[in-house]
mmCIF file of C-alpha atoms in Angstrom:
data_model
loop_
_atom_site.group_PDB
_atom_site.id
_atom_site.type_symbol
_atom_site.label_atom_id
_atom_site.label_comp_id
_atom_site.label_asym_id
_atom_site.label_seq_id
_atom_site.Cartn_x
_atom_site.Cartn_y
_atom_site.Cartn_z
ATOM 1 C CA MET A 233 -18.589 -126.545 -27.932
ATOM 2 C CA PHE A 234 -19.828 -129.544 -29.870
ATOM 3 C CA ASP A 235 -22.195 -130.127 -32.776
ATOM 4 C CA MET A 236 -25.592 -131.454 -31.786
ATOM 5 C CA GLU A 237 -27.128 -134.579 -33.297
ATOM 6 C CA LYS A 238 -30.147 -136.086 -31.520
ATOM 7 C CA THR A 239 -32.302 -134.932 -28.648
ATOM 8 C CA ILE A 240 -32.430 -137.789 -26.132
ATOM 9 C CA VAL A 241 -34.384 -137.995 -22.890
ATOM 10 C CA VAL A 242 -32.518 -140.370 -20.573
ATOM 11 C CA ALA A 243 -34.590 -141.826 -17.718
ATOM 12 C CA LEU A 244 -32.293 -143.089 -14.976
ATOM 13 C CA GLY A 245 -33.384 -146.014 -12.819
ATOM 14 C CA GLY A 246 -32.768 -146.162 -9.099
ATOM 15 C CA ASN A 247 -29.581 -148.208 -9.516
ATOM 16 C CA ALA A 248 -28.014 -145.226 -11.254
ATOM 17 C CA ILE A 249 -28.116 -143.255 -7.996
ATOM 18 C CA LEU A 250 -28.509 -145.545 -5.029
ATOM 19 C CA ALA A 251 -27.422 -149.077 -4.202
ATOM 20 C CA LYS A 252 -27.935 -150.624 -0.754
ATOM 21 C CA ASP A 253 -25.902 -147.967 1.032
ATOM 22 C CA ALA A 254 -27.964 -144.776 1.466
ATOM 23 C CA SER A 255 -25.028 -142.635 2.574
ATOM 24 C CA TYR A 256 -24.054 -139.541 0.626
ATOM 25 C CA GLU A 257 -20.677 -141.092 -0.192
ATOM 26 C CA ALA A 258 -22.195 -144.251 -1.686
ATOM 27 C CA GLN A 259 -24.747 -142.312 -3.729
ATOM 28 C CA LYS A 260 -22.018 -140.051 -5.067
ATOM 29 C CA VAL A 261 -19.995 -143.087 -6.177
ATOM 30 C CA ALA A 262 -23.047 -144.436 -8.033
ATOM 31 C CA ILE A 263 -23.721 -141.074 -9.676
ATOM 32 C CA ASN A 264 -20.085 -140.690 -10.728
ATOM 33 C CA ARG A 265 -20.342 -144.069 -12.452
ATOM 34 C CA THR A 266 -23.566 -142.983 -14.146
ATOM 35 C CA ALA A 267 -21.993 -139.710 -15.293
ATOM 36 C CA LYS A 268 -19.254 -141.634 -17.116
ATOM 37 C CA SER A 269 -21.892 -143.426 -19.191
ATOM 38 C CA LEU A 270 -23.893 -140.270 -19.878
ATOM 39 C CA ALA A 271 -20.733 -138.458 -20.928
ATOM 40 C CA ARG A 272 -20.378 -140.858 -23.854
ATOM 41 C CA LEU A 273 -23.730 -139.697 -25.205
ATOM 42 C CA VAL A 274 -22.720 -136.065 -24.777
ATOM 43 C CA ARG A 275 -19.436 -136.600 -26.610
ATOM 44 C CA LYS A 276 -21.401 -138.038 -29.531
ATOM 45 C CA GLY A 277 -22.959 -134.580 -29.844
ATOM 46 C CA ASN A 278 -26.419 -135.402 -28.505
ATOM 47 C CA ARG A 279 -28.706 -133.014 -26.684
ATOM 48 C CA LEU A 280 -29.440 -134.623 -23.306
ATOM 49 C CA VAL A 281 -32.330 -134.176 -20.917
ATOM 50 C CA ILE A 282 -31.829 -136.412 -17.894
ATOM 51 C CA THR A 283 -34.635 -137.581 -15.621
ATOM 52 C CA HIS A 284 -34.214 -139.678 -12.491
ATOM 53 C CA GLY A 285 -36.001 -141.456 -9.681
ATOM 54 C CA ASN A 286 -35.999 -140.192 -6.099
ATOM 55 C CA GLY A 287 -38.008 -142.794 -4.176
ATOM 56 C CA PRO A 288 -35.335 -143.864 -1.669
ATOM 57 C CA GLN A 289 -34.199 -140.286 -1.161
ATOM 58 C CA VAL A 290 -37.742 -139.042 -0.508
ATOM 59 C CA GLY A 291 -38.301 -141.978 1.847
ATOM 60 C CA ASN A 292 -35.172 -141.164 3.833
ATOM 61 C CA LEU A 293 -36.032 -137.466 3.945
ATOM 62 C CA LEU A 294 -39.549 -138.326 5.081
ATOM 63 C CA LEU A 295 -38.118 -140.358 7.966
ATOM 64 C CA GLN A 296 -35.901 -137.438 8.972
ATOM 65 C CA GLN A 297 -38.881 -135.085 8.821
ATOM 66 C CA LEU A 298 -41.028 -137.366 10.960
ATOM 67 C CA ALA A 299 -38.242 -137.829 13.514
ATOM 68 C CA ALA A 300 -37.948 -134.059 13.992
ATOM 69 C CA ASP A 301 -41.663 -133.271 13.673
ATOM 70 C CA SER A 302 -42.966 -130.909 16.363
ATOM 71 C CA SER A 303 -45.317 -127.959 16.728
ATOM 72 C CA SER A 304 -42.364 -125.583 16.399
ATOM 73 C CA ASN A 305 -40.712 -127.510 13.551
ATOM 74 C CA PRO A 306 -43.510 -129.290 11.648
ATOM 75 C CA ALA A 307 -42.745 -131.890 8.966
ATOM 76 C CA LEU A 308 -42.950 -130.621 5.404
ATOM 77 C CA PRO A 309 -45.491 -132.030 2.911
ATOM 78 C CA LEU A 310 -44.579 -134.650 0.333
ATOM 79 C CA ASP A 311 -44.587 -132.280 -2.658
ATOM 80 C CA THR A 312 -41.971 -130.111 -0.947
ATOM 81 C CA LEU A 313 -39.832 -133.164 -0.143
ATOM 82 C CA GLY A 314 -39.968 -134.033 -3.838
ATOM 83 C CA ALA A 315 -38.693 -130.576 -4.722
ATOM 84 C CA MET A 316 -35.897 -130.851 -2.163
ATOM 85 C CA THR A 317 -34.679 -134.178 -3.565
ATOM 86 C CA GLN A 318 -34.913 -132.892 -7.136
ATOM 87 C CA GLY A 319 -32.508 -130.167 -6.083
ATOM 88 C CA SER A 320 -30.059 -132.411 -4.243
ATOM 89 C CA ILE A 321 -29.922 -135.174 -6.872
ATOM 90 C CA GLY A 322 -29.771 -132.591 -9.652
ATOM 91 C CA TYR A 323 -26.805 -130.970 -7.929
ATOM 92 C CA TRP A 324 -25.024 -134.330 -7.599
ATOM 93 C CA LEU A 325 -25.610 -135.199 -11.262
ATOM 94 C CA ALA A 326 -24.589 -131.758 -12.538
ATOM 95 C CA ASN A 327 -21.441 -131.835 -10.424
ATOM 96 C CA SER A 328 -20.444 -135.318 -11.602
ATOM 97 C CA LEU A 329 -21.119 -134.521 -15.255
ATOM 98 C CA ALA A 330 -19.084 -131.319 -15.052
ATOM 99 C CA ASN A 331 -16.160 -133.265 -13.576
ATOM 100 C CA GLU A 332 -16.478 -135.945 -16.255
ATOM 101 C CA LEU A 333 -16.672 -133.458 -19.145
ATOM 102 C CA THR A 334 -13.859 -131.079 -18.300
ATOM 103 C CA ASP A 335 -12.658 -131.308 -21.925
ATOM 104 C CA ILE A 336 -16.005 -129.991 -23.214
ATOM 105 C CA LYS A 337 -17.081 -127.762 -20.307
ATOM 106 C CA PRO A 338 -20.804 -127.907 -21.156
ATOM 107 C CA SER A 339 -23.477 -125.795 -19.522
ATOM 108 C CA ILE A 340 -25.614 -127.926 -17.186
ATOM 109 C CA ALA A 341 -28.845 -126.876 -15.476
ATOM 110 C CA THR A 342 -31.201 -128.558 -13.041
ATOM 111 C CA VAL A 343 -34.833 -127.535 -13.464
ATOM 112 C CA ILE A 344 -37.138 -128.043 -10.478
ATOM 113 C CA THR A 345 -40.015 -129.575 -12.395
ATOM 114 C CA GLN A 346 -43.746 -129.459 -11.739
ATOM 115 C CA THR A 347 -45.898 -132.065 -13.486
ATOM 116 C CA GLU A 348 -49.521 -131.117 -13.939
ATOM 117 C CA VAL A 349 -52.116 -133.761 -13.101
ATOM 118 C CA SER A 350 -55.911 -133.724 -13.128
ATOM 119 C CA SER A 351 -57.707 -133.155 -9.850
ATOM 120 C CA ASP A 352 -60.290 -135.656 -11.194
ATOM 121 C CA ASP A 353 -57.712 -138.411 -11.695
ATOM 122 C CA GLN A 354 -59.119 -141.641 -10.247
ATOM 123 C CA ALA A 355 -55.824 -142.246 -8.475
ATOM 124 C CA PHE A 356 -56.882 -139.724 -5.836
ATOM 125 C CA ASN A 357 -59.785 -142.039 -4.945
ATOM 126 C CA ASP A 358 -57.556 -145.109 -4.649
ATOM 127 C CA PRO A 359 -54.019 -144.350 -3.400
ATOM 128 C CA THR A 360 -51.669 -147.212 -4.259
ATOM 129 C CA LYS A 361 -48.087 -145.903 -4.123
ATOM 130 C CA PRO A 362 -46.338 -146.932 -0.872
ATOM 131 C CA ILE A 363 -43.922 -144.461 0.696
ATOM 132 C CA GLY A 364 -41.918 -144.377 3.898
ATOM 133 C CA PRO A 365 -41.245 -147.134 6.429
ATOM 134 C CA PHE A 366 -43.182 -150.241 7.459
ATOM 135 C CA TYR A 367 -45.436 -150.047 10.523
ATOM 136 C CA SER A 368 -47.279 -152.520 12.709
ATOM 137 C CA GLU A 369 -51.066 -152.364 12.825
ATOM 138 C CA SER A 370 -50.958 -150.800 16.308
ATOM 139 C CA GLU A 371 -48.507 -148.138 15.112
ATOM 140 C CA VAL A 372 -50.833 -147.307 12.228
ATOM 141 C CA ALA A 373 -53.699 -146.782 14.670
ATOM 142 C CA GLN A 374 -51.589 -144.224 16.535
ATOM 143 C CA LEU A 375 -50.435 -142.541 13.330
ATOM 144 C CA ARG A 376 -54.015 -142.125 12.132
ATOM 145 C CA GLN A 377 -54.816 -140.134 15.259
ATOM 146 C CA GLY A 378 -52.167 -137.573 14.390
ATOM 147 C CA ASN A 379 -52.857 -137.544 10.628
ATOM 148 C CA PRO A 380 -56.410 -138.735 9.982
ATOM 149 C CA ASN A 381 -56.179 -137.925 6.261
ATOM 150 C CA PHE A 382 -53.239 -140.268 5.673
ATOM 151 C CA GLN A 383 -54.062 -143.714 4.278
ATOM 152 C CA TYR A 384 -52.214 -146.953 5.057
ATOM 153 C CA LYS A 385 -52.307 -150.393 3.449
ATOM 154 C CA ASP A 386 -50.851 -153.774 4.272
ATOM 155 C CA ASP A 387 -47.871 -154.409 1.988
ATOM 156 C CA SER A 388 -47.892 -158.123 1.104
ATOM 157 C CA GLY A 389 -47.909 -159.159 4.760
ATOM 158 C CA ARG A 390 -44.613 -157.378 5.456
ATOM 159 C CA GLY A 391 -46.265 -154.583 7.425
ATOM 160 C CA TRP A 392 -48.304 -151.452 6.850
ATOM 161 C CA ARG A 393 -47.139 -148.483 4.815
ATOM 162 C CA ARG A 394 -48.555 -145.123 3.987
ATOM 163 C CA VAL A 395 -49.933 -144.972 0.438
ATOM 164 C CA VAL A 396 -50.419 -141.910 -1.752
ATOM 165 C CA PRO A 397 -52.039 -141.381 -5.162
ATOM 166 C CA SER A 398 -50.068 -141.979 -8.362
ATOM 167 C CA PRO A 399 -51.882 -139.817 -10.950
ATOM 168 C CA GLN A 400 -51.165 -139.687 -14.678
ATOM 169 C CA PRO A 401 -48.978 -136.835 -15.955
ATOM 170 C CA ILE A 402 -50.773 -134.352 -18.205
ATOM 171 C CA ARG A 403 -47.982 -131.923 -19.039
ATOM 172 C CA ILE A 404 -44.659 -130.601 -17.860
ATOM 173 C CA ARG A 405 -45.115 -127.067 -16.533
ATOM 174 C CA GLU A 406 -41.540 -125.998 -17.292
ATOM 175 C CA ILE A 407 -41.427 -127.424 -20.833
ATOM 176 C CA ASP A 408 -40.829 -124.046 -22.527
ATOM 177 C CA THR A 409 -37.877 -123.343 -20.251
ATOM 178 C CA ILE A 410 -36.453 -126.809 -20.884
ATOM 179 C CA LYS A 411 -36.802 -126.342 -24.658
ATOM 180 C CA LYS A 412 -34.931 -123.039 -24.542
ATOM 181 C CA LEU A 413 -32.125 -124.584 -22.516
ATOM 182 C CA VAL A 414 -31.799 -127.583 -24.834
ATOM 183 C CA ASN A 415 -31.835 -125.358 -27.926
ATOM 184 C CA ASN A 416 -28.986 -123.382 -26.371
ATOM 185 C CA GLN A 417 -26.846 -126.507 -25.915
ATOM 186 C CA VAL A 418 -27.468 -126.878 -22.183
ATOM 187 C CA ILE A 419 -27.560 -130.352 -20.640
ATOM 188 C CA VAL A 420 -30.776 -130.374 -18.613
ATOM 189 C CA ILE A 421 -31.668 -132.409 -15.519
ATOM 190 C CA ALA A 422 -35.449 -132.331 -15.066
ATOM 191 C CA GLY A 423 -38.526 -134.318 -14.080
ATOM 192 C CA GLY A 424 -36.853 -135.812 -11.029
ATOM 193 C CA GLY A 425 -39.015 -138.396 -9.282
ATOM 194 C CA GLY A 426 -41.725 -137.934 -11.902
ATOM 195 C CA GLY A 427 -41.936 -134.243 -11.121
ATOM 196 C CA ILE A 428 -43.795 -132.490 -8.328
ATOM 197 C CA PRO A 429 -47.507 -133.251 -8.839
ATOM 198 C CA VAL A 430 -49.515 -130.027 -9.127
ATOM 199 C CA THR A 431 -53.108 -129.305 -10.045
ATOM 200 C CA TYR A 432 -55.575 -126.422 -10.111
ATOM 201 C CA ARG A 433 -57.936 -125.875 -7.198
ATOM 202 C CA ASN A 434 -60.193 -122.835 -7.131
ATOM 203 C CA GLY A 435 -58.123 -121.311 -9.906
ATOM 204 C CA GLN A 436 -54.851 -121.704 -8.011
ATOM 205 C CA LEU A 437 -51.976 -124.023 -8.891
ATOM 206 C CA VAL A 438 -51.191 -126.152 -5.833
ATOM 207 C CA GLY A 439 -48.964 -129.085 -5.000
ATOM 208 C CA VAL A 440 -50.650 -132.348 -4.054
ATOM 209 C CA GLU A 441 -49.600 -135.357 -2.009
ATOM 210 C CA GLY A 442 -48.727 -137.988 -4.564
ATOM 211 C CA VAL A 443 -46.010 -139.674 -6.601
ATOM 212 C CA ILE A 444 -46.045 -139.724 -10.409
ATOM 213 C CA ASP A 445 -44.323 -142.634 -12.125
ATOM 214 C CA LYS A 446 -40.985 -141.275 -13.320
ATOM 215 C CA ASP A 447 -40.999 -143.249 -16.571
ATOM 216 C CA LEU A 448 -44.436 -141.957 -17.561
ATOM 217 C CA THR A 449 -43.287 -138.418 -16.808
ATOM 218 C CA SER A 450 -40.130 -139.036 -18.843
ATOM 219 C CA ALA A 451 -42.287 -140.116 -21.797
ATOM 220 C CA LYS A 452 -44.466 -137.016 -21.438
ATOM 221 C CA LEU A 453 -41.370 -134.814 -21.270
ATOM 222 C CA ALA A 454 -39.874 -136.513 -24.347
ATOM 223 C CA GLU A 455 -43.163 -136.095 -26.197
ATOM 224 C CA GLN A 456 -43.501 -132.382 -25.383
ATOM 225 C CA LEU A 457 -39.832 -131.810 -26.153
ATOM 226 C CA GLN A 458 -40.267 -133.611 -29.496
ATOM 227 C CA ALA A 459 -37.260 -135.729 -28.667
ATOM 228 C CA ASP A 460 -35.740 -138.183 -31.107
ATOM 229 C CA GLU A 461 -35.249 -140.877 -28.512
ATOM 230 C CA LEU A 462 -36.374 -141.969 -25.062
ATOM 231 C CA LEU A 463 -33.694 -144.034 -23.340
ATOM 232 C CA ILE A 464 -34.979 -145.840 -20.231
ATOM 233 C CA LEU A 465 -32.171 -147.251 -18.109
ATOM 234 C CA THR A 466 -32.949 -149.970 -15.600
ATOM 235 C CA SER A 467 -31.221 -152.939 -13.936
ATOM 236 C CA VAL A 468 -31.713 -155.455 -16.780
ATOM 237 C CA ASP A 469 -30.475 -155.451 -20.367
ATOM 238 C CA HIS A 470 -33.782 -156.196 -22.112
ATOM 239 C CA VAL A 471 -37.506 -156.643 -21.736
ATOM 240 C CA PHE A 472 -38.139 -160.386 -21.375
ATOM 241 C CA LEU A 473 -40.921 -162.822 -21.978
ATOM 242 C CA ASN A 474 -41.252 -165.323 -19.108
ATOM 243 C CA TYR A 475 -38.793 -163.333 -17.021
ATOM 244 C CA ARG A 476 -36.562 -165.480 -14.764
ATOM 245 C CA LYS A 477 -38.190 -168.698 -15.959
ATOM 246 C CA SER A 478 -36.517 -171.571 -17.762
ATOM 247 C CA ASN A 479 -38.101 -170.436 -21.046
ATOM 248 C CA GLN A 480 -37.072 -166.773 -20.671
ATOM 249 C CA ILE A 481 -36.764 -164.925 -24.008
ATOM 250 C CA GLU A 482 -35.126 -161.530 -24.443
ATOM 251 C CA LEU A 483 -36.899 -159.138 -26.786
ATOM 252 C CA ASP A 484 -34.679 -157.066 -29.062
ATOM 253 C CA ASN A 485 -37.466 -155.199 -30.836
ATOM 254 C CA LEU A 486 -41.067 -154.356 -30.078
ATOM 255 C CA GLY A 487 -43.668 -152.597 -32.164
ATOM 256 C CA ILE A 488 -46.543 -150.645 -30.621
ATOM 257 C CA GLU A 489 -48.909 -153.591 -31.060
ATOM 258 C CA ASP A 490 -46.383 -155.938 -29.473
ATOM 259 C CA ALA A 491 -46.023 -153.616 -26.501
ATOM 260 C CA GLU A 492 -49.788 -153.439 -26.139
ATOM 261 C CA VAL A 493 -49.990 -157.230 -25.949
ATOM 262 C CA LEU A 494 -47.331 -157.312 -23.237
ATOM 263 C CA ILE A 495 -49.148 -154.615 -21.266
ATOM 264 C CA SER A 496 -52.574 -156.257 -21.503
ATOM 265 C CA ASN A 497 -51.650 -159.909 -20.915
ATOM 266 C CA GLY A 498 -50.096 -159.446 -17.479
ATOM 267 C CA GLU A 499 -46.654 -160.539 -18.635
ATOM 268 C CA LEU A 500 -44.883 -157.562 -17.031
ATOM 269 C CA GLY A 501 -44.373 -156.746 -13.364
ATOM 270 C CA ALA A 502 -46.553 -153.830 -12.249
ATOM 271 C CA GLY A 503 -43.811 -152.316 -10.117
ATOM 272 C CA SER A 504 -40.914 -152.876 -12.494
ATOM 273 C CA MET A 505 -41.072 -153.317 -16.273
ATOM 274 C CA LEU A 506 -44.760 -152.515 -16.864
ATOM 275 C CA PRO A 507 -44.531 -148.711 -16.483
ATOM 276 C CA LYS A 508 -41.371 -148.678 -18.605
ATOM 277 C CA VAL A 509 -43.037 -150.452 -21.529
ATOM 278 C CA MET A 510 -46.137 -148.263 -21.076
ATOM 279 C CA ALA A 511 -43.952 -145.150 -21.162
ATOM 280 C CA ALA A 512 -42.054 -146.327 -24.233
ATOM 281 C CA LYS A 513 -45.289 -147.179 -26.066
ATOM 282 C CA SER A 514 -46.850 -143.826 -25.171
ATOM 283 C CA PHE A 515 -43.847 -141.905 -26.483
ATOM 284 C CA VAL A 516 -43.604 -143.795 -29.772
ATOM 285 C CA GLU A 517 -47.350 -143.431 -30.369
ATOM 286 C CA LYS A 518 -46.997 -139.657 -30.091
ATOM 287 C CA ARG A 519 -43.650 -139.559 -31.950
ATOM 288 C CA PRO A 520 -43.984 -142.289 -34.628
ATOM 289 C CA HIS A 521 -40.621 -141.514 -36.262
ATOM 290 C CA ALA A 522 -38.780 -141.684 -32.945
ATOM 291 C CA ARG A 523 -37.834 -144.700 -30.872
ATOM 292 C CA ALA A 524 -37.547 -145.773 -27.256
ATOM 293 C CA ILE A 525 -34.883 -148.084 -25.848
ATOM 294 C CA ILE A 526 -35.071 -150.019 -22.588
ATOM 295 C CA THR A 527 -31.728 -151.329 -21.381
ATOM 296 C CA SER A 528 -29.297 -151.306 -18.484
ATOM 297 C CA LEU A 529 -26.776 -148.702 -17.440
ATOM 298 C CA ASP A 530 -24.054 -151.319 -18.003
ATOM 299 C CA ASN A 531 -25.118 -151.771 -21.616
ATOM 300 C CA LEU A 532 -25.008 -148.030 -22.154
ATOM 301 C CA SER A 533 -21.459 -147.881 -20.856
ATOM 302 C CA GLN A 534 -20.312 -150.747 -23.080
ATOM 303 C CA ASN A 535 -21.802 -149.674 -26.409
ATOM 304 C CA SER A 536 -21.966 -146.641 -28.657
ATOM 305 C CA ASP A 537 -25.322 -144.876 -28.732
ATOM 306 C CA GLU A 538 -25.928 -146.101 -32.302
ATOM 307 C CA GLN A 539 -25.490 -149.736 -31.197
ATOM 308 C CA ILE A 540 -27.013 -149.904 -27.734
ATOM 309 C CA ASP A 541 -27.892 -153.497 -26.890
ATOM 310 C CA GLY A 542 -31.409 -153.444 -25.453
ATOM 311 C CA THR A 543 -35.089 -153.601 -26.343
ATOM 312 C CA ILE A 544 -35.970 -151.085 -29.057
ATOM 313 C CA ILE A 545 -39.610 -149.956 -29.187
ATOM 314 C CA SER A 546 -40.653 -148.389 -32.484
ATOM 315 C CA ASN A 547 -43.623 -147.916 -34.761
ATOM 316 C CA VAL A 548 -42.756 -151.118 -36.642
ATOM 317 C CA SER A 549 -44.478 -154.297 -35.459
ATOM 318 C CA THR A 550 -42.299 -157.391 -35.172
ATOM 319 C CA GLY A 551 -44.966 -159.975 -34.468
ATOM 320 C CA LYS A 552 -42.739 -161.626 -31.832
ATOM 321 C CA VAL A 553 -45.221 -161.180 -29.022
ATOM 322 C CA LEU A 554 -48.345 -161.437 -31.128
#
C-alpha cells in the first residue's frame, strides 16, 4: 500500500464519462481515459473521493423507462433512476481504476449517496432543471394528462422539456461512512449526479423528484470530509473573463472576493462555469486553508498534481477581477 498525502475530492465533468456516443462501449473508453489521469493522483499518495455527473445517463434511462411504461411495469421515479446510474457509473469507474492500478491494488468502493435537502427550499416552487427529451406543445398536453404533477417549460425555442427542482445540498447522509473508508485508504466514488435528493416528510426520510448540482454537492462533500483540495474537472483549462471573445483572459488565481465578483456580475454561464465557481468559493470559505482548482481533464493528465495548470481558488484575493 502507499503513504497518504492529501485528501482530494475530484469532481468529474460530463466529458470524463460521455462524449457524443451514448453506447456502453464509448462510455467505457471515456472512463478508461479518465482513470489513467486519476491514477496519477493515486500514485502520488493522495486520498481520493471521486464524484461525477450522470445527466445523460439519467436522461437515457428515463427514455427507456418511459418507452416500457405500463400498468404492469410502471416507470420508476427520478430518485431511483439517480441511484441506478450512481451504481452503474460507480461500477465502471471502480473497474477502470482497478485495471489501471494493478501495481498498487487499492481498495475501491462506490457509495450510493443521498444528499439531504430542505423541503422548504424555494427550488420546489420553481423547477428549473430540464431533464429528458424535447417535446412539441401538443405532446406536452398529452403528457400532462397522464402525469398532471409534472411541469414542462419551453427550452429556448427548441421545444418543451420536463423540468424538476434543483435544491441546495444541506449535507451528505453517508459522510461518516465515506470518512471511515477514506481513513482506511479506500478510494471512494460517491455523490454521483449530485446525490439522490432526500428530505424529511412527516418524520420520514423520503426521496424527492429533483436534481442537485453535482459541483455544489462535491463542495459540500469536500467540506464535510475536511478535504485539503477540491478539484473540479471540466472541458476547459481555466475560468475566463470575456469567454470566447476577442478580449478573453484566462484567470490563474482567484480569491474569495474575486469569485464573488464573477458570480454577481453575470460574467459566468449559469449552466456551465457559474456553479463550478460557486462550489469552489463555498468550499474555500468553509475550509480557508484549503484550495479549489478548476481545470480540464487534459490538464490533469499532462501535469503533476503539485503543478496543475488551471484556475486556483483560495482565501487570498488577487484583485484581478476587482
